[in-house]
Short mmCIF file of C-alpha atoms in Angstrom, two decimals:
data_model
loop_
_atom_site.label_atom_id
_atom_site.label_comp_id
_atom_site.label_asym_id
_atom_site.label_seq_id
_atom_site.Cartn_x
_atom_site.Cartn_y
_atom_site.Cartn_z
CA MET A 1 28.64 14.04 -8.51
CA ARG A 2 27.84 14.34 -12.18
CA ALA A 3 24.13 14.03 -12.69
CA THR A 4 24.63 13.99 -16.44
CA ARG A 5 25.77 10.38 -16.30
CA LEU A 6 22.11 9.55 -15.79
CA LEU A 7 21.39 10.20 -19.43
CA ARG A 8 21.75 7.01 -21.38
CA ALA A 9 21.42 6.07 -25.01
CA GLY A 10 18.28 4.56 -26.45
CA SER A 11 14.92 5.66 -25.17
CA ARG A 12 16.31 8.38 -22.90
CA LYS A 13 17.73 10.18 -25.93
CA ARG A 14 14.20 10.41 -27.26
CA ARG A 15 13.22 12.68 -24.38
CA CYS A 16 13.35 16.38 -25.09
CA SER A 17 16.53 18.07 -23.89
CA THR A 18 14.73 20.58 -21.68
CA LEU A 19 13.28 17.79 -19.54
CA SER A 20 16.67 16.11 -19.21
CA GLU A 21 18.23 19.43 -18.26
CA GLN A 22 15.56 19.95 -15.61
CA PHE A 23 16.29 16.53 -14.16
CA THR A 24 20.04 17.21 -14.10
CA ARG A 25 19.53 20.65 -12.60
CA ARG A 26 17.42 19.24 -9.79
CA ILE A 27 19.97 16.62 -8.83
CA ASP A 28 22.85 19.11 -8.93
CA GLY A 29 20.82 21.69 -7.02
CA LEU A 30 20.10 19.23 -4.22
CA SER A 31 23.72 18.13 -3.86
CA ALA A 32 24.68 20.59 -1.11
CA PRO A 33 21.49 20.12 0.96
CA ALA A 34 21.92 16.35 0.62
CA GLN A 35 25.42 16.57 2.09
CA GLN A 36 23.87 18.36 5.05
CA GLY A 37 21.55 15.42 5.73
CA LEU A 38 18.44 16.50 3.83
CA PHE A 39 17.42 12.97 2.87
CA GLY A 40 17.93 11.73 6.40
CA ARG A 41 14.78 13.68 7.26
CA ILE A 42 12.50 11.64 5.00
CA ARG A 43 9.61 10.35 7.09
CA ARG A 44 7.95 6.99 6.73
CA GLY A 45 5.41 4.82 8.47
CA ILE A 46 4.49 1.19 7.90
CA GLU A 47 1.08 -0.46 7.94
CA LYS A 48 1.25 -4.25 7.96
CA GLU A 49 -1.63 -6.71 7.76
CA GLY A 50 -1.57 -10.35 8.82
CA LEU A 51 -4.24 -13.00 9.25
CA ARG A 52 -4.56 -14.83 12.55
CA VAL A 53 -4.50 -18.57 11.91
CA ASP A 54 -4.64 -21.75 13.98
CA SER A 55 -1.93 -24.38 14.29
CA ARG A 56 -3.14 -26.11 11.10
CA GLY A 57 -3.01 -23.00 8.94
CA HIS A 58 -6.77 -22.28 8.94
CA ILE A 59 -8.15 -18.77 9.35
CA VAL A 60 -9.55 -18.33 12.88
CA SER A 61 -12.95 -16.93 13.82
CA THR A 62 -12.00 -15.88 17.36
CA PRO A 63 -12.58 -12.23 18.33
CA HIS A 64 -9.76 -9.74 18.23
CA PRO A 65 -8.06 -10.24 21.63
CA HIS A 66 -9.45 -7.82 24.22
CA ALA A 67 -5.96 -7.65 25.73
CA LEU A 68 -4.69 -5.91 22.59
CA GLY A 69 -7.00 -2.95 23.12
CA SER A 70 -9.93 -1.53 21.17
CA LYS A 71 -9.52 -1.96 17.45
CA LEU A 72 -11.70 1.13 16.98
CA THR A 73 -9.44 3.53 18.87
CA HIS A 74 -6.01 1.91 19.35
CA PRO A 75 -3.49 3.93 17.31
CA TYR A 76 -1.15 1.02 16.51
CA ILE A 77 -2.99 -2.33 16.75
CA THR A 78 -6.29 -2.74 14.94
CA THR A 79 -7.93 -4.87 12.27
CA ASP A 80 -8.48 -4.30 8.58
CA TYR A 81 -11.52 -5.84 6.87
CA SER A 82 -11.84 -8.96 8.97
CA GLU A 83 -11.93 -9.62 12.68
CA SER A 84 -9.13 -12.10 11.92
CA LEU A 85 -6.98 -9.67 9.92
CA LEU A 86 -4.59 -7.89 12.27
CA GLU A 87 -3.29 -4.52 11.16
CA TYR A 88 -0.23 -2.88 12.68
CA ILE A 89 0.37 0.83 12.19
CA THR A 90 3.70 2.34 13.19
CA PRO A 91 4.21 5.98 14.07
CA VAL A 92 6.16 8.08 11.56
CA PHE A 93 9.95 7.76 11.80
CA SER A 94 12.95 9.26 10.02
CA ARG A 95 15.13 6.18 10.50
CA PRO A 96 13.95 2.94 8.85
CA SER A 97 15.41 0.91 11.72
CA ASP A 98 13.15 2.72 14.19
CA ALA A 99 10.01 1.97 12.15
CA LEU A 100 10.98 -1.70 11.91
CA ALA A 101 11.80 -1.92 15.62
CA PHE A 102 8.38 -0.53 16.52
CA LEU A 103 6.70 -2.93 14.08
CA GLY A 104 8.59 -5.83 15.63
CA ASP A 105 7.44 -4.92 19.12
CA LEU A 106 3.82 -4.77 17.98
CA HIS A 107 4.21 -8.40 16.90
CA ARG A 108 5.92 -9.39 20.16
CA TYR A 109 3.21 -7.74 22.22
CA SER A 110 0.47 -9.44 20.21
CA TYR A 111 1.97 -12.90 20.52
CA ARG A 112 1.76 -12.53 24.28
CA TYR A 113 -2.05 -12.79 23.95
CA LEU A 114 -2.56 -14.97 20.85
CA GLY A 115 -2.29 -18.31 22.62
CA GLN A 116 -1.74 -21.02 20.01
CA GLU A 117 -2.61 -18.72 17.11
CA LEU A 118 -0.03 -17.58 14.59
CA ILE A 119 0.30 -14.54 12.33
CA TRP A 120 0.18 -15.61 8.69
CA PRO A 121 3.36 -14.52 6.83
CA SER A 122 2.00 -14.57 3.26
CA SER A 123 -0.16 -12.11 1.39
CA MET A 124 -2.51 -14.73 -0.04
CA PRO A 125 -4.69 -16.11 2.74
CA ALA A 126 -4.50 -19.28 4.77
CA GLU A 127 -7.01 -22.09 4.34
CA LEU A 128 -10.58 -20.78 4.19
CA ASP A 129 -13.95 -22.45 4.39
CA GLY A 130 -16.07 -20.33 2.11
CA ASN A 131 -17.09 -16.68 2.25
CA ASP A 132 -18.53 -16.83 5.76
CA SER A 133 -15.28 -18.17 7.23
CA VAL A 134 -13.88 -14.63 6.93
CA PRO A 135 -15.54 -12.81 9.86
CA ILE A 136 -16.29 -9.12 9.36
CA ALA A 137 -14.63 -6.90 11.96
CA ASP A 138 -16.87 -5.60 14.74
CA TYR A 139 -16.06 -2.12 16.03
CA GLY A 140 -18.74 -1.77 18.66
CA ASN A 141 -22.04 0.10 18.89
CA SER A 142 -21.03 3.70 18.28
CA ASN A 143 -22.13 5.40 15.08
CA VAL A 144 -18.50 5.50 13.92
CA GLY A 145 -18.05 1.81 14.72
CA THR A 146 -21.33 0.91 13.02
CA MET A 147 -20.29 2.84 9.92
CA LYS A 148 -17.11 0.77 9.74
CA ARG A 149 -19.15 -2.40 10.00
CA VAL A 150 -21.72 -1.35 7.38
CA TYR A 151 -18.94 -0.30 5.02
CA ARG A 152 -17.51 -3.81 5.33
CA ASN A 153 -20.97 -5.29 4.77
CA GLY A 154 -20.99 -3.35 1.51
CA LEU A 155 -17.55 -4.68 0.57
CA ASP A 156 -18.82 -8.21 1.20
CA MET A 157 -21.84 -7.64 -1.04
CA ARG A 158 -19.76 -6.04 -3.80
CA TYR A 159 -16.58 -8.11 -3.80
CA GLY A 160 -17.00 -10.94 -1.33
CA ARG A 161 -15.17 -11.48 1.92
CA ILE A 162 -12.56 -13.84 0.51
CA MET A 163 -10.91 -11.07 -1.48
CA GLN A 164 -10.75 -9.02 1.71
CA SER A 165 -8.66 -11.70 3.45
CA ILE A 166 -5.61 -10.80 1.33
CA ALA A 167 -2.85 -9.01 3.26
CA GLY A 168 -0.04 -6.65 2.35
CA ILE A 169 2.25 -3.79 3.35
CA HIS A 170 1.27 -0.14 2.97
CA TYR A 171 4.26 2.20 3.00
CA ASN A 172 3.65 5.85 3.91
CA PHE A 173 6.29 8.28 2.66
CA SER A 174 6.78 12.02 2.99
CA LEU A 175 9.59 14.37 2.06
CA PRO A 176 10.90 17.10 4.40
CA ASP A 177 9.65 20.65 3.96
CA GLU A 178 13.21 21.78 3.24
CA LEU A 179 13.35 19.62 0.13
CA TRP A 180 10.24 21.22 -1.31
CA THR A 181 11.68 24.68 -0.61
CA HIS A 182 14.91 23.79 -2.41
CA LEU A 183 13.06 22.27 -5.36
CA GLN A 184 10.83 25.30 -5.67
CA ASP A 185 13.90 27.54 -5.85
CA ILE A 186 15.68 25.22 -8.32
CA ASP A 187 12.63 25.17 -10.59
CA GLY A 188 12.09 28.93 -10.33
CA GLN A 189 8.53 28.45 -9.10
CA GLN A 190 8.54 31.04 -6.31
CA ALA A 191 5.31 32.58 -7.62
CA VAL A 192 3.45 29.35 -6.80
CA SER A 193 2.32 28.82 -3.21
CA ALA A 194 4.37 26.30 -1.24
CA GLN A 195 1.25 24.19 -0.70
CA ALA A 196 0.41 24.05 -4.40
CA PHE A 197 4.01 23.29 -5.38
CA ARG A 198 4.18 20.42 -2.90
CA SER A 199 0.89 18.93 -4.09
CA ARG A 200 1.95 19.18 -7.72
CA GLY A 201 5.26 17.55 -6.86
CA TYR A 202 3.59 14.63 -5.13
CA PHE A 203 1.38 14.10 -8.17
CA ASP A 204 4.49 14.19 -10.39
CA LEU A 205 5.85 11.41 -8.18
CA ILE A 206 2.56 9.49 -8.35
CA ARG A 207 2.40 9.57 -12.15
CA ASN A 208 5.94 8.24 -12.50
CA PHE A 209 5.20 5.65 -9.86
CA ARG A 210 2.21 4.45 -11.86
CA ARG A 211 4.41 4.25 -14.94
CA ASN A 212 6.93 2.10 -13.12
CA SER A 213 5.20 0.39 -10.18
CA TRP A 214 5.79 -2.91 -11.96
CA VAL A 215 9.42 -2.60 -10.83
CA LEU A 216 8.37 -3.05 -7.19
CA MET A 217 6.05 -5.89 -8.14
CA TYR A 218 8.86 -7.72 -9.91
CA LEU A 219 11.46 -7.19 -7.18
CA PHE A 220 9.25 -7.69 -4.12
CA GLY A 221 6.28 -9.71 -5.33
CA ALA A 222 5.90 -12.77 -3.12
CA SER A 223 2.61 -14.41 -4.04
CA PRO A 224 3.04 -17.01 -6.82
CA ALA A 225 0.71 -19.53 -5.16
CA VAL A 226 -2.76 -19.80 -3.62
CA ASP A 227 -4.65 -22.37 -1.62
CA ARG A 228 -7.55 -23.81 -3.59
CA SER A 229 -9.99 -22.72 -0.91
CA PHE A 230 -9.31 -19.14 -2.00
CA LEU A 231 -10.45 -19.87 -5.55
CA GLU A 232 -13.77 -21.52 -4.62
CA GLY A 233 -13.70 -23.67 -7.73
CA ARG A 234 -12.67 -20.93 -10.15
CA ASP A 235 -10.22 -21.70 -12.94
CA ALA A 236 -7.41 -19.26 -12.27
CA GLY A 237 -5.16 -20.41 -15.09
CA LEU A 238 -2.63 -21.79 -12.60
CA LEU A 239 -0.94 -25.18 -12.29
CA PRO A 240 -2.02 -27.76 -9.71
CA HIS A 241 0.64 -28.42 -7.08
CA GLY A 242 0.55 -30.76 -4.13
CA GLU A 243 -2.85 -31.65 -2.72
CA GLN A 244 -4.41 -28.22 -2.30
CA THR A 245 -2.33 -25.59 -4.13
CA GLU A 246 -2.49 -23.68 -7.40
CA LEU A 247 0.94 -22.42 -8.43
CA SER A 248 2.28 -20.15 -11.18
CA ASP A 249 5.67 -20.73 -12.81
CA THR A 250 5.89 -17.07 -13.87
CA ALA A 251 3.80 -14.85 -11.55
CA SER A 252 5.40 -12.26 -9.29
CA THR A 253 2.35 -11.21 -7.30
CA LEU A 254 -1.01 -12.89 -7.70
CA ARG A 255 -2.20 -10.54 -4.96
CA MET A 256 -2.04 -7.68 -7.46
CA SER A 257 -3.55 -9.72 -10.31
CA ASP A 258 -7.16 -10.23 -11.34
CA LEU A 259 -7.36 -12.79 -8.51
CA GLY A 260 -6.69 -10.10 -5.92
CA TYR A 261 -7.96 -6.58 -5.44
CA GLN A 262 -9.78 -6.28 -8.73
CA ASN A 263 -13.41 -5.50 -9.50
CA LYS A 264 -15.33 -5.06 -12.75
CA VAL A 265 -17.05 -1.90 -11.52
CA GLN A 266 -13.80 -0.30 -10.35
CA SER A 267 -12.12 -1.27 -13.62
CA GLN A 268 -14.48 1.20 -15.29
CA LEU A 269 -13.38 4.07 -13.08
CA ARG A 270 -11.07 6.58 -14.68
CA ILE A 271 -9.50 8.14 -11.61
CA CYS A 272 -7.13 10.80 -12.90
CA PHE A 273 -3.73 11.41 -11.27
CA ASN A 274 -2.74 14.38 -13.41
CA SER A 275 -3.49 16.92 -10.70
CA LEU A 276 -5.00 17.16 -7.25
CA GLU A 277 -8.10 18.82 -8.69
CA ASN A 278 -8.61 16.09 -11.30
CA TYR A 279 -8.00 13.35 -8.75
CA ILE A 280 -10.53 14.73 -6.29
CA GLY A 281 -13.07 15.44 -9.01
CA THR A 282 -12.97 11.99 -10.59
CA LEU A 283 -12.97 10.26 -7.21
CA ARG A 284 -15.96 12.24 -5.99
CA HIS A 285 -17.79 11.50 -9.21
CA ALA A 286 -17.48 7.78 -8.46
CA ILE A 287 -18.73 8.31 -4.90
CA VAL A 288 -21.93 10.06 -6.03
CA THR A 289 -22.68 7.99 -9.16
CA PRO A 290 -25.27 5.23 -8.57
CA TRP A 291 -24.56 1.72 -9.82
CA PRO A 292 -27.61 -0.33 -10.87
CA ALA A 293 -26.49 -3.65 -9.39
CA TYR A 294 -25.84 -2.02 -6.03
CA GLU A 295 -29.15 -0.17 -6.19
CA ARG A 296 -30.96 -3.47 -6.63
CA GLU A 297 -29.41 -4.74 -3.39
CA GLY A 298 -30.70 -1.75 -1.46
CA VAL A 299 -29.04 0.29 1.26
CA GLU A 300 -31.24 0.12 4.36
CA VAL A 301 -33.62 -2.82 4.01
CA ASP A 302 -36.06 -3.82 6.78
CA GLY A 303 -34.03 -1.82 9.28
CA GLN A 304 -30.74 -3.50 8.31
CA TRP A 305 -27.95 -1.60 6.58
CA ARG A 306 -26.47 -3.56 3.68
CA GLN A 307 -24.08 -0.86 2.48
CA LEU A 308 -23.41 2.82 3.08
CA ASN A 309 -24.88 3.79 -0.30
CA ALA A 310 -25.55 2.28 -3.73
CA ASN A 311 -22.93 4.27 -5.62
CA MET A 312 -19.86 3.07 -7.52
CA LEU A 313 -17.83 3.72 -4.37
CA GLN A 314 -19.30 3.90 -0.87
CA ILE A 315 -16.50 6.13 0.40
CA GLU A 316 -13.10 7.23 -0.89
CA ASN A 317 -11.16 4.41 0.76
CA GLU A 318 -12.99 1.83 -1.34
CA TYR A 319 -10.99 2.80 -4.41
CA TYR A 320 -8.18 0.30 -4.91
CA SER A 321 -4.95 1.74 -6.28
CA ASP A 322 -1.27 0.89 -6.09
CA ILE A 323 -0.58 4.39 -4.71
CA ARG A 324 -2.61 7.16 -3.06
CA PRO A 325 -2.04 10.81 -2.17
CA LYS A 326 -2.88 11.37 1.50
CA ARG A 327 -3.35 14.01 4.17
CA VAL A 328 -4.20 13.39 7.80
CA ALA A 329 -7.85 14.42 8.08
CA ARG A 330 -9.40 16.23 11.00
CA HIS A 331 -12.42 14.74 12.76
CA ASP A 332 -14.84 16.73 10.60
CA GLU A 333 -13.21 16.03 7.21
CA THR A 334 -13.18 13.35 4.56
CA PRO A 335 -9.77 12.47 3.06
CA THR A 336 -10.35 14.48 -0.10
CA GLN A 337 -11.63 17.47 1.85
CA ALA A 338 -8.43 17.42 3.88
CA MET A 339 -6.29 17.43 0.73
CA GLU A 340 -8.48 20.02 -0.96
CA SER A 341 -8.10 22.30 2.03
CA ARG A 342 -4.41 21.83 2.89
CA GLY A 343 -2.82 19.92 0.00
CA VAL A 344 -1.09 16.55 -0.20
CA GLU A 345 0.93 15.66 2.90
CA TYR A 346 2.35 12.24 2.00
CA ILE A 347 1.86 9.29 -0.33
CA GLU A 348 0.85 5.72 0.46
CA VAL A 349 2.42 2.86 -1.55
CA ARG A 350 -0.06 -0.03 -1.62
CA CYS A 351 1.37 -2.64 -4.03
CA LEU A 352 3.77 -4.42 -1.66
CA ASP A 353 3.33 -8.09 -0.81
CA LEU A 354 4.31 -9.42 2.58
CA ASN A 355 7.78 -10.90 2.31
CA PRO A 356 7.39 -14.33 3.98
CA PHE A 357 11.18 -14.69 4.26
CA THR A 358 11.40 -11.97 6.92
CA PRO A 359 9.42 -11.87 10.20
CA LEU A 360 8.24 -8.29 9.65
CA GLY A 361 7.21 -8.75 6.01
CA ILE A 362 9.63 -5.97 5.00
CA ASP A 363 13.27 -5.15 5.75
CA GLU A 364 15.69 -2.22 5.64
CA GLN A 365 17.08 -3.08 2.23
CA GLN A 366 13.61 -2.91 0.74
CA ILE A 367 12.92 0.40 2.47
CA HIS A 368 16.15 1.94 1.17
CA PHE A 369 15.29 0.81 -2.35
CA ILE A 370 11.71 2.08 -2.16
CA ASP A 371 12.89 5.46 -0.87
CA THR A 372 15.38 5.73 -3.73
CA PHE A 373 12.72 4.70 -6.23
CA LEU A 374 10.24 7.28 -4.91
CA VAL A 375 12.78 10.12 -5.00
CA TRP A 376 13.66 9.09 -8.57
CA CYS A 377 9.95 9.23 -9.43
CA LEU A 378 9.80 12.73 -7.96
CA LEU A 379 12.86 14.18 -9.66
CA SER A 380 12.28 12.60 -13.08
CA PRO A 381 10.25 14.39 -15.77
CA SER A 382 6.58 13.47 -15.29
CA PRO A 383 4.25 14.53 -18.11
CA TRP A 384 0.53 14.03 -17.68
CA ILE A 385 -0.85 10.59 -18.47
CA ASN A 386 -3.35 10.41 -21.33
CA ASP A 387 -5.87 7.60 -21.87
CA GLU A 388 -3.64 5.73 -24.29
CA GLU A 389 -0.71 5.67 -21.88
CA CYS A 390 -3.01 4.77 -19.00
CA ASP A 391 -4.08 1.63 -20.87
CA ARG A 392 -0.45 0.69 -21.51
CA LEU A 393 0.41 1.14 -17.84
CA ASP A 394 -2.43 -1.16 -16.84
CA ASP A 395 -1.27 -3.74 -19.39
CA ASN A 396 2.34 -3.61 -18.20
CA ARG A 397 1.33 -4.12 -14.57
CA ALA A 398 -0.91 -7.03 -15.57
CA HIS A 399 1.92 -8.63 -17.55
CA VAL A 400 4.38 -8.38 -14.66
CA VAL A 401 2.05 -9.59 -11.90
CA ARG A 402 1.21 -12.72 -13.91
CA GLY A 403 4.44 -13.17 -15.88
CA GLY A 404 7.21 -11.19 -14.21
CA ARG A 405 9.46 -14.25 -13.88
CA ASP A 406 9.17 -15.09 -17.57
CA ALA A 407 12.57 -14.25 -19.08
CA SER A 408 10.96 -13.43 -22.42
CA LEU A 409 8.41 -10.96 -21.05
CA MET A 410 7.98 -7.75 -23.07
CA LEU A 411 6.54 -4.45 -21.84
CA SER A 412 4.63 -1.98 -24.00
CA PHE A 413 5.66 1.64 -24.58
CA ALA A 414 4.73 4.37 -27.05
CA HIS A 415 7.81 3.59 -29.15
CA GLY A 416 7.21 -0.19 -29.15
CA ASP A 417 7.68 -3.26 -26.98
CA ARG A 418 10.84 -3.81 -24.96
CA PRO A 419 12.17 -6.72 -22.85
CA LEU A 420 11.50 -6.49 -19.12
CA HIS A 421 15.14 -7.02 -18.20
CA GLU A 422 16.24 -4.18 -20.52
CA CYS A 423 13.75 -1.79 -18.90
CA LEU A 424 14.93 -2.79 -15.44
CA GLU A 425 18.58 -2.22 -16.35
CA GLU A 426 17.74 1.24 -17.63
CA ILE A 427 15.79 2.18 -14.51
CA PHE A 428 18.52 0.92 -12.17
CA GLU A 429 21.05 2.96 -14.14
CA ALA A 430 18.84 6.03 -13.85
CA MET A 431 18.42 5.52 -10.12
CA ALA A 432 22.17 5.23 -9.42
CA PRO A 433 22.85 9.00 -9.07
CA ILE A 434 19.71 9.29 -6.91
CA ALA A 435 21.08 6.66 -4.52
CA GLU A 436 24.43 8.46 -4.46
CA LEU A 437 22.68 11.75 -3.75
CA MET A 438 20.71 10.24 -0.89
CA ASP A 439 23.87 8.70 0.59
CA SER A 440 25.77 12.01 0.58
CA ALA A 441 25.59 12.25 4.36
CA ASP A 442 25.43 8.50 5.02
CA ASP A 443 28.76 6.70 5.40
CA SER A 444 27.01 3.34 5.18
CA ALA A 445 25.93 4.02 1.55
CA SER A 446 22.72 2.14 2.36
CA HIS A 447 20.80 3.27 -0.72
CA GLN A 448 23.61 2.42 -3.12
CA LYS A 449 24.07 -0.99 -1.50
CA ALA A 450 20.36 -1.74 -1.77
CA LEU A 451 20.43 -0.78 -5.43
CA ALA A 452 23.51 -2.91 -6.15
CA GLU A 453 22.23 -5.98 -4.32
CA LEU A 454 18.75 -5.88 -5.83
CA ARG A 455 20.16 -5.26 -9.29
CA THR A 456 21.35 -8.88 -9.30
CA LEU A 457 17.69 -9.95 -9.44
CA ILE A 458 17.19 -8.48 -12.91
CA HIS A 459 18.55 -11.54 -14.67
CA HIS A 460 17.75 -13.96 -11.86
CA PRO A 461 13.98 -13.96 -11.27
CA GLU A 462 14.40 -17.20 -9.34
CA LYS A 463 16.07 -15.13 -6.60
CA THR A 464 13.12 -12.76 -6.13
CA PRO A 465 10.82 -13.57 -3.18
CA ALA A 466 8.26 -15.07 -5.58
CA GLY A 467 11.00 -17.07 -7.31
CA ARG A 468 12.45 -18.38 -4.05
CA MET A 469 9.02 -19.32 -2.78
CA HIS A 470 8.19 -21.11 -6.03
CA GLN A 471 11.50 -22.98 -6.04
CA GLN A 472 11.20 -24.11 -2.43
CA MET A 473 7.66 -25.35 -2.93
CA ARG A 474 8.64 -27.20 -6.09
CA GLU A 475 11.67 -28.84 -4.49
CA SER A 476 9.87 -29.85 -1.30
CA GLY A 477 6.51 -30.64 -2.85
CA SER A 478 4.93 -28.59 -0.05
CA ASP A 479 1.51 -27.10 -0.40
CA PHE A 480 1.19 -23.34 -0.03
CA VAL A 481 -0.44 -23.62 3.40
CA THR A 482 2.20 -26.06 4.66
CA TRP A 483 5.06 -23.91 3.39
CA SER A 484 3.61 -20.69 4.84
CA LEU A 485 2.80 -22.36 8.15
CA GLU A 486 6.46 -23.32 8.53
CA ARG A 487 7.47 -19.70 8.00
CA ALA A 488 4.84 -18.53 10.51
CA ARG A 489 6.26 -20.85 13.18
CA GLU A 490 9.80 -19.69 12.46
CA HIS A 491 8.73 -16.06 12.77
CA ALA A 492 6.84 -16.68 16.02
CA GLN A 493 9.94 -18.31 17.47
CA TRP A 494 12.07 -15.36 16.36
CA PHE A 495 9.75 -12.89 18.06
CA ALA A 496 9.81 -15.00 21.22
CA GLN A 497 13.60 -15.04 21.28
CA THR A 498 14.22 -11.34 20.58
CA PRO A 499 13.69 -8.75 23.33
CA MET A 500 11.04 -6.07 23.43
CA ASP A 501 11.77 -2.43 24.23
CA GLN A 502 10.63 -1.95 27.81
CA ALA A 503 9.37 1.60 27.35
CA ARG A 504 7.30 0.47 24.37
CA ASP A 505 5.96 -2.47 26.40
CA THR A 506 4.75 -0.03 29.05
CA LEU A 507 3.23 2.27 26.42
CA LEU A 508 1.28 -0.56 24.82
CA ASP A 509 0.00 -1.69 28.22
CA GLN A 510 -1.31 1.83 28.82
CA LEU A 511 -2.89 2.05 25.38
CA VAL A 512 -4.95 -1.09 25.98
CA GLU A 513 -7.01 0.48 28.75
CA THR A 514 -6.94 3.95 27.19
CA SER A 515 -8.31 2.65 23.90
CA HIS A 516 -11.11 0.70 25.56
CA GLN A 517 -12.04 3.79 27.56
CA GLN A 518 -12.06 5.89 24.40
CA GLN A 519 -14.39 3.44 22.72
CA ARG A 520 -16.78 3.55 25.68
CA GLU A 521 -16.75 7.35 25.61
CA THR A 522 -17.40 7.35 21.86
CA GLU A 523 -20.39 5.05 22.28
CA GLU A 524 -21.78 7.08 25.18
CA GLY A 525 -21.28 10.34 23.30
CA ASP A 526 -23.58 9.53 20.37
CA ASP A 527 -26.60 11.83 20.40
CA VAL A 528 -28.34 10.77 17.15
CA ASP A 529 -29.37 7.47 15.61
CA PHE A 530 -27.27 5.87 12.88
CA SER A 531 -29.54 6.91 10.00
CA THR A 532 -29.28 10.55 11.03
CA PHE A 533 -25.54 10.16 11.53
CA MET A 534 -25.10 8.83 7.98
CA ARG A 535 -27.32 11.50 6.43
CA ARG A 536 -25.23 14.19 8.11
CA TYR A 537 -22.01 12.48 7.09
CA PHE A 538 -22.84 12.46 3.38
CA GLU A 539 -24.25 15.97 3.50
CA HIS A 540 -20.99 17.13 5.02
CA ALA A 541 -18.95 15.08 2.53
CA ARG A 542 -20.63 16.95 -0.34
CA GLN A 543 -19.52 20.29 1.00
CA LEU A 544 -16.47 21.54 -0.88
CA LYS A 545 -13.71 23.13 1.14
CA VAL A 546 -11.82 24.82 -1.63
CA ASN A 547 -8.67 26.59 -0.55
CA ASN A 548 -7.22 28.56 -3.43
CA GLY A 549 -3.73 27.94 -2.09
CA ALA A 550 -4.19 24.23 -2.81
CA GLN A 551 -4.87 24.83 -6.46
#
């Protein structure tokens, strides 16, 4: 394979030759390991959210089914913000089909105990009845469970519950250790510790992802419409449709727009992704910096906890981003302490809408494309992002989420504005040798096929999930809730008609009782009151666990 075919005319010629040579050298250097199955050892896990709704398409207020286990301790079936917002978490798998099969069985198992309820297939929520119609999840009486509840109280106070009813896919991705070893040798970085090299590499990937995350939002965005109950009378700049819908003729993903996970306070954060040290430092600064409006609300008032603290962020997870570096934390660590101590372990992609055209919200083609895209982000040159570029990246994302299906859309770059479709063509061309590399030991050529099939969407935005959804609603005159409810019923029928793995069925049965027992033991094991627990938590969170190898 000739990696040099990656280098195109136009903007790529403007890059310095040393960076292009590094890119070519990496691809060529990974050719032999790829033929031995290196990329078949990529690991991924899927987290999928979905509202529980009734037969009319209204959010339900019923408790999380006891028969599904404890949402505090169950490893695979829990809730996100709301009691009504199911969250499924798969184990980590090397084969995409295995991750999807596990995710499917979590749905099948749940439907056994949902009665007449359905799992909402769209990212934007079902019909709501004001802020209080979104019940906050209850995790029991333990200090850990109470902390989860108070954190959600704080989210309600800061952002409102309605925003927290939005659902999506989080895609967890990690590269095999062997790949990092090969890259370190190719780059001649043997003097750097393996941990530091891996962390730097993941941040290289993250920066390029942030430059180009709009690609995923264009291709996989699936939220061009909202029910008016979500807007609560706000003018969202959308077009009225049907009896109860606001629809956009151009949006790819309203979930990722200013209607979704956006906040004026967080918009002032300057979380830096140029290095692990900068990321942790800027994130911790937000966690310890008071915010006047939150201070006025109070933290513990008349014995009731309103929020965990009055700072810009209560805890690290409150920061909304389209991608995060991650490391599995031990019981006595915060997420940043875990990364500071042992480096970045994997990344979490957070900008994916649920695809309402597939029962699982994601399919193998999408996974193969995302994997190719992430490897391209890793292997491509990734200079640090300055403030000026950061602003352009934010603008480009905003343009695509609201206007991605506008054929005349232009994106902004240092050398001037360029048409969206031209940028997409260039990126697909650049990704082609990556897909070929990843398919070296795969006779099915799954990555190349995904690239070829999705490339047809570049000049046909009406064929993207958002475009198909928009077209079907326009042609049928259906409201958003009606259209989504039809998909939910179709999906429920599909789950009912497809078999469940018997060993997984037995495992999930066992986890129900085990998780409830673990919650009881957690509650019985508390030896301090909640105020003391929180004081100790934040004291511990301020302790820095610097490991020089992670630098």
